[in-house]
CSV table of C-alpha atoms in Angstrom, one decimal:
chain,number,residue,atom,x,y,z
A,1,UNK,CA,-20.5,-1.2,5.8
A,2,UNK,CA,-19.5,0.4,2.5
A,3,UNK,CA,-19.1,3.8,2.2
A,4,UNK,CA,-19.4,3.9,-1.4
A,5,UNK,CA,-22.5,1.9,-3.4
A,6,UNK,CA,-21.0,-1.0,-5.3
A,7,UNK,CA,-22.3,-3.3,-7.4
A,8,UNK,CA,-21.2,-6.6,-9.6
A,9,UNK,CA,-20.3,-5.3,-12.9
A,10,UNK,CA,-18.1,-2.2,-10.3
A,11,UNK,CA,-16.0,-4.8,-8.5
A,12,UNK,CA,-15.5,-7.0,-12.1
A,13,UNK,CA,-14.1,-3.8,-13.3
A,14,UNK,CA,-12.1,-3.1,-10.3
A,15,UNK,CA,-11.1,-6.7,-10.7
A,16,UNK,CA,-9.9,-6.0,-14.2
A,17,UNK,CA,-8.1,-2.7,-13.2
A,18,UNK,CA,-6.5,-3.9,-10.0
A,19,UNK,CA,-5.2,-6.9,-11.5
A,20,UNK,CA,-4.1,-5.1,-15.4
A,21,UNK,CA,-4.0,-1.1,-15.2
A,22,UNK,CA,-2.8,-0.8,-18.6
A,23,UNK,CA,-5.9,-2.2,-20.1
A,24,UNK,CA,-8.4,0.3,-22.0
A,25,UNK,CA,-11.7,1.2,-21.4
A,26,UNK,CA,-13.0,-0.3,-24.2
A,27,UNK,CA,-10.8,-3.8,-23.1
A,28,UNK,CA,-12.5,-3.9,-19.7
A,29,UNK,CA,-15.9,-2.7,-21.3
A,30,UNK,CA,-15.9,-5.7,-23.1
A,31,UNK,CA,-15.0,-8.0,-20.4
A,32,UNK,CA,-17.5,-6.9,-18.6
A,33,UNK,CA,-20.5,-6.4,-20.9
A,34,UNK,CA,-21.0,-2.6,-21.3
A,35,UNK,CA,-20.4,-0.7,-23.5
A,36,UNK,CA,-17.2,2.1,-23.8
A,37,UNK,CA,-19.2,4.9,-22.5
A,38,UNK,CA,-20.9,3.7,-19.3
A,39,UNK,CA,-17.7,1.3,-18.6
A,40,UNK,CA,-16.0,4.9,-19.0
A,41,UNK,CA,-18.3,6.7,-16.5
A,42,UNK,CA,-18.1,4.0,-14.2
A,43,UNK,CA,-14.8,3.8,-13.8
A,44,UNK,CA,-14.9,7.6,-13.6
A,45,UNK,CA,-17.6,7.4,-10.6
A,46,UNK,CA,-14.9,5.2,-8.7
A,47,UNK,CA,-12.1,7.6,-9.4
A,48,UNK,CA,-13.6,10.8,-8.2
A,49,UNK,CA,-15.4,8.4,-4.9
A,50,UNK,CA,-11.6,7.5,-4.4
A,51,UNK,CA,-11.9,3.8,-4.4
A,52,UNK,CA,-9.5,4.0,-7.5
A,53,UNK,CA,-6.9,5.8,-5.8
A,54,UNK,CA,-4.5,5.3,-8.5
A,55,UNK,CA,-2.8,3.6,-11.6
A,56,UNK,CA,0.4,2.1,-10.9
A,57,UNK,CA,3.4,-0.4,-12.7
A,58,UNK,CA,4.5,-3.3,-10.3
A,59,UNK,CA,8.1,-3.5,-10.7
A,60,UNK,CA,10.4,-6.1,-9.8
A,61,UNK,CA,12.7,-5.5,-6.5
A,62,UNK,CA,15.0,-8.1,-7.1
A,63,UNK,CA,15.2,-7.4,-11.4
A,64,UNK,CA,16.3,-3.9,-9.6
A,65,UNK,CA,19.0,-4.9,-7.4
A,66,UNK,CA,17.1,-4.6,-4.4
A,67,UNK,CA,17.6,-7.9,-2.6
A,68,UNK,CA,17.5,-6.9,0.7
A,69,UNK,CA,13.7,-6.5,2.5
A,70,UNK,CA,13.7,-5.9,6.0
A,71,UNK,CA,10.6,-5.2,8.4
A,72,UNK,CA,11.1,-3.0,11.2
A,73,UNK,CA,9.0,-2.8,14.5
A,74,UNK,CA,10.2,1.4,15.6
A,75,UNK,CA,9.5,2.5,19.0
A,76,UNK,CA,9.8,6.4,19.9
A,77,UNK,CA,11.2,7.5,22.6
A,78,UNK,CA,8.3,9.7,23.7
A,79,UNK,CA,5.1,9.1,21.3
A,80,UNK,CA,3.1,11.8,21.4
A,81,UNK,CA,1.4,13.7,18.8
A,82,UNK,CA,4.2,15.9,18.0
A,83,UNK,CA,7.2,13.2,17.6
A,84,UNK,CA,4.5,11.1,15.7
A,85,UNK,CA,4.0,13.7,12.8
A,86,UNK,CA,8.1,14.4,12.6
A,87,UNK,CA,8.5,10.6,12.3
A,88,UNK,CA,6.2,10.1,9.6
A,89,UNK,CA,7.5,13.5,7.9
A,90,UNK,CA,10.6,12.5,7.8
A,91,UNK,CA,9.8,8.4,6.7
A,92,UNK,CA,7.8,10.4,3.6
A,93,UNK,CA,11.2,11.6,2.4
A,94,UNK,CA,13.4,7.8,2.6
A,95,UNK,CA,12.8,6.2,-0.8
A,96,UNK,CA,14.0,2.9,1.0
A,97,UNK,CA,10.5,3.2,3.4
A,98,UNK,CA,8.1,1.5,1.0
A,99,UNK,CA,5.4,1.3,3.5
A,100,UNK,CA,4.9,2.7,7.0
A,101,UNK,CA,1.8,1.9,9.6
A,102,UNK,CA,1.0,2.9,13.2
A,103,UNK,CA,0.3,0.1,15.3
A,104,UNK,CA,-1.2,-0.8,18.6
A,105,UNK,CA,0.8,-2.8,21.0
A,106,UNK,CA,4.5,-2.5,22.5
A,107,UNK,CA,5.7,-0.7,19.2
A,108,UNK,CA,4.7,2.4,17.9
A,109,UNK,CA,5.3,1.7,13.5
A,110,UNK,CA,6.2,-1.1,11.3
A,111,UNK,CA,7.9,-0.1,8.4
A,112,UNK,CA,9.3,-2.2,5.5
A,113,UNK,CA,12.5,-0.9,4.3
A,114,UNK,CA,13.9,-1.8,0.8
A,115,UNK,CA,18.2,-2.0,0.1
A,116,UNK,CA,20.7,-3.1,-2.3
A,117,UNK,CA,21.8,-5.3,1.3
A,118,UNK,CA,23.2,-5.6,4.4
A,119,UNK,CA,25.4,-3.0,4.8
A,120,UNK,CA,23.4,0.0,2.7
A,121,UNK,CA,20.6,-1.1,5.3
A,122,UNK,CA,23.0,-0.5,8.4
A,123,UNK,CA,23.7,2.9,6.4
A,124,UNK,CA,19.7,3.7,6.9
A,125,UNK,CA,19.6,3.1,10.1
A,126,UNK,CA,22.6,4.8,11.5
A,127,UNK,CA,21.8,8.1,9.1
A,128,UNK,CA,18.4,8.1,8.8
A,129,UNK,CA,16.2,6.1,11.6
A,130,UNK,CA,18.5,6.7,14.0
A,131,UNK,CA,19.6,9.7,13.7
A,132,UNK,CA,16.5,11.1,14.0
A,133,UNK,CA,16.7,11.5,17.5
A,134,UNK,CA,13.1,10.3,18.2
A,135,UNK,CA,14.0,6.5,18.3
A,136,UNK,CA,14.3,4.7,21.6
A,137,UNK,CA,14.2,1.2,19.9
A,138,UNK,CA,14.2,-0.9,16.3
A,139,UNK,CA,13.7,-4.6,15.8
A,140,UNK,CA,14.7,-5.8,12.6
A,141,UNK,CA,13.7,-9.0,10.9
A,142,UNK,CA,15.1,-9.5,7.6
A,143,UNK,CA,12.9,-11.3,4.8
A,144,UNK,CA,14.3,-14.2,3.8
A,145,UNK,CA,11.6,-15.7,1.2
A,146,UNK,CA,8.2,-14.2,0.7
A,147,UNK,CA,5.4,-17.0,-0.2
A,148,UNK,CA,2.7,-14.3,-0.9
A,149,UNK,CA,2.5,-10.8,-2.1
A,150,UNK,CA,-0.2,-9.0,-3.8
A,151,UNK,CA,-1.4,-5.5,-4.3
A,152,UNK,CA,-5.0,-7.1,-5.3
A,153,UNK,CA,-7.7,-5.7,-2.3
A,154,UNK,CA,-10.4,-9.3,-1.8
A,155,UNK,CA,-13.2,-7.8,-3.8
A,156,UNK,CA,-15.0,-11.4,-3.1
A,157,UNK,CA,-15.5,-9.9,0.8
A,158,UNK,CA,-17.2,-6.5,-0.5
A,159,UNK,CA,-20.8,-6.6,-0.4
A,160,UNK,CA,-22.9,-5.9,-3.5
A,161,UNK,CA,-24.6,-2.7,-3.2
A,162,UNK,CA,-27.5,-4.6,-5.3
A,163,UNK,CA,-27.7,-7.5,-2.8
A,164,UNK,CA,-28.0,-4.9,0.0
A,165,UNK,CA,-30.8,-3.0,-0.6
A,166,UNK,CA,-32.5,-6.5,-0.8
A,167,UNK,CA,-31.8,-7.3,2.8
């Protein structure tokens, strides 16, 4: 169920905007038939509903230095709501963190953790996650080739508002 209404010519312009944020108004407004002004307060619509979060430059990790990727399964010691909130306060302030989640299961977060390598990695984990005092456990798997990566949500799976109200 979508919680905001969306039709075809909204998800070609997300398409667009996910895919090329540097593009102007009047670049998408012509890719997608409208004019400036509606493509404008369309996109606007989407902004304030908070499906366009926001605007953002992919850079390149390894162009950067930062080779080495590792995925981390982190298990507290004792979960609960209050060691939970310290975790993820703290993970909000490690630049090498470049994504956190909660999970179900025998682990309490994944998080992926960006380095220079090896050793600066060891660094973050001896004066950062571990140090913490809230860690019981971390599982490491370092990345050694990614085969796919995208920021792109599948806008093909979202249901046309249009189409919907047909149903």
């Amino acid at each position: 169920m979508l919680s905001v209404e969306l039709d075809q010519i909204d998800k070609n312009i997300l398409e667009l905007v996910q895919n090329d944020a540097s593009l102007s108004v009047a670049d998408i407004a012509d890719k997608v038939g409208l004019s400036s002004s509606p493509c404008w307060r369309r996109i606007k619509r989407m902004e304030e509903q908070g499906v366009i979060q926001r605007r953002v430059t992919v850079l390149d990790r390894n162009a950067l230095g930062l080779n080495f990727e590792v995925v981390a399964s982190v298990k507290l010691q004792l979960p609960n709501r209050e060691n939970l909130e310290l975790f993820e306060q703290a993970v909000d302030g490690w630049p090498e963190v470049v994504e956190c989640m909660t999970v179900t299961g025998a682990v309490d977060y994944i998080i992926r953790v960006l380095t220079l390598d090896m050793h600066a990695y060891d660094d973050f984990l001896r004066d950062k996650l571990l140090s913490l005092g809230l860690v019981s456990d971390v599982q490491s798997r370092i990345i050694v080739r990614v085969s796919k990566r995208t920021t792109a949500v599948p806008l093909s799976l979202v249901e046309d508002s249009s189409s919907s109200n047909t149903k």
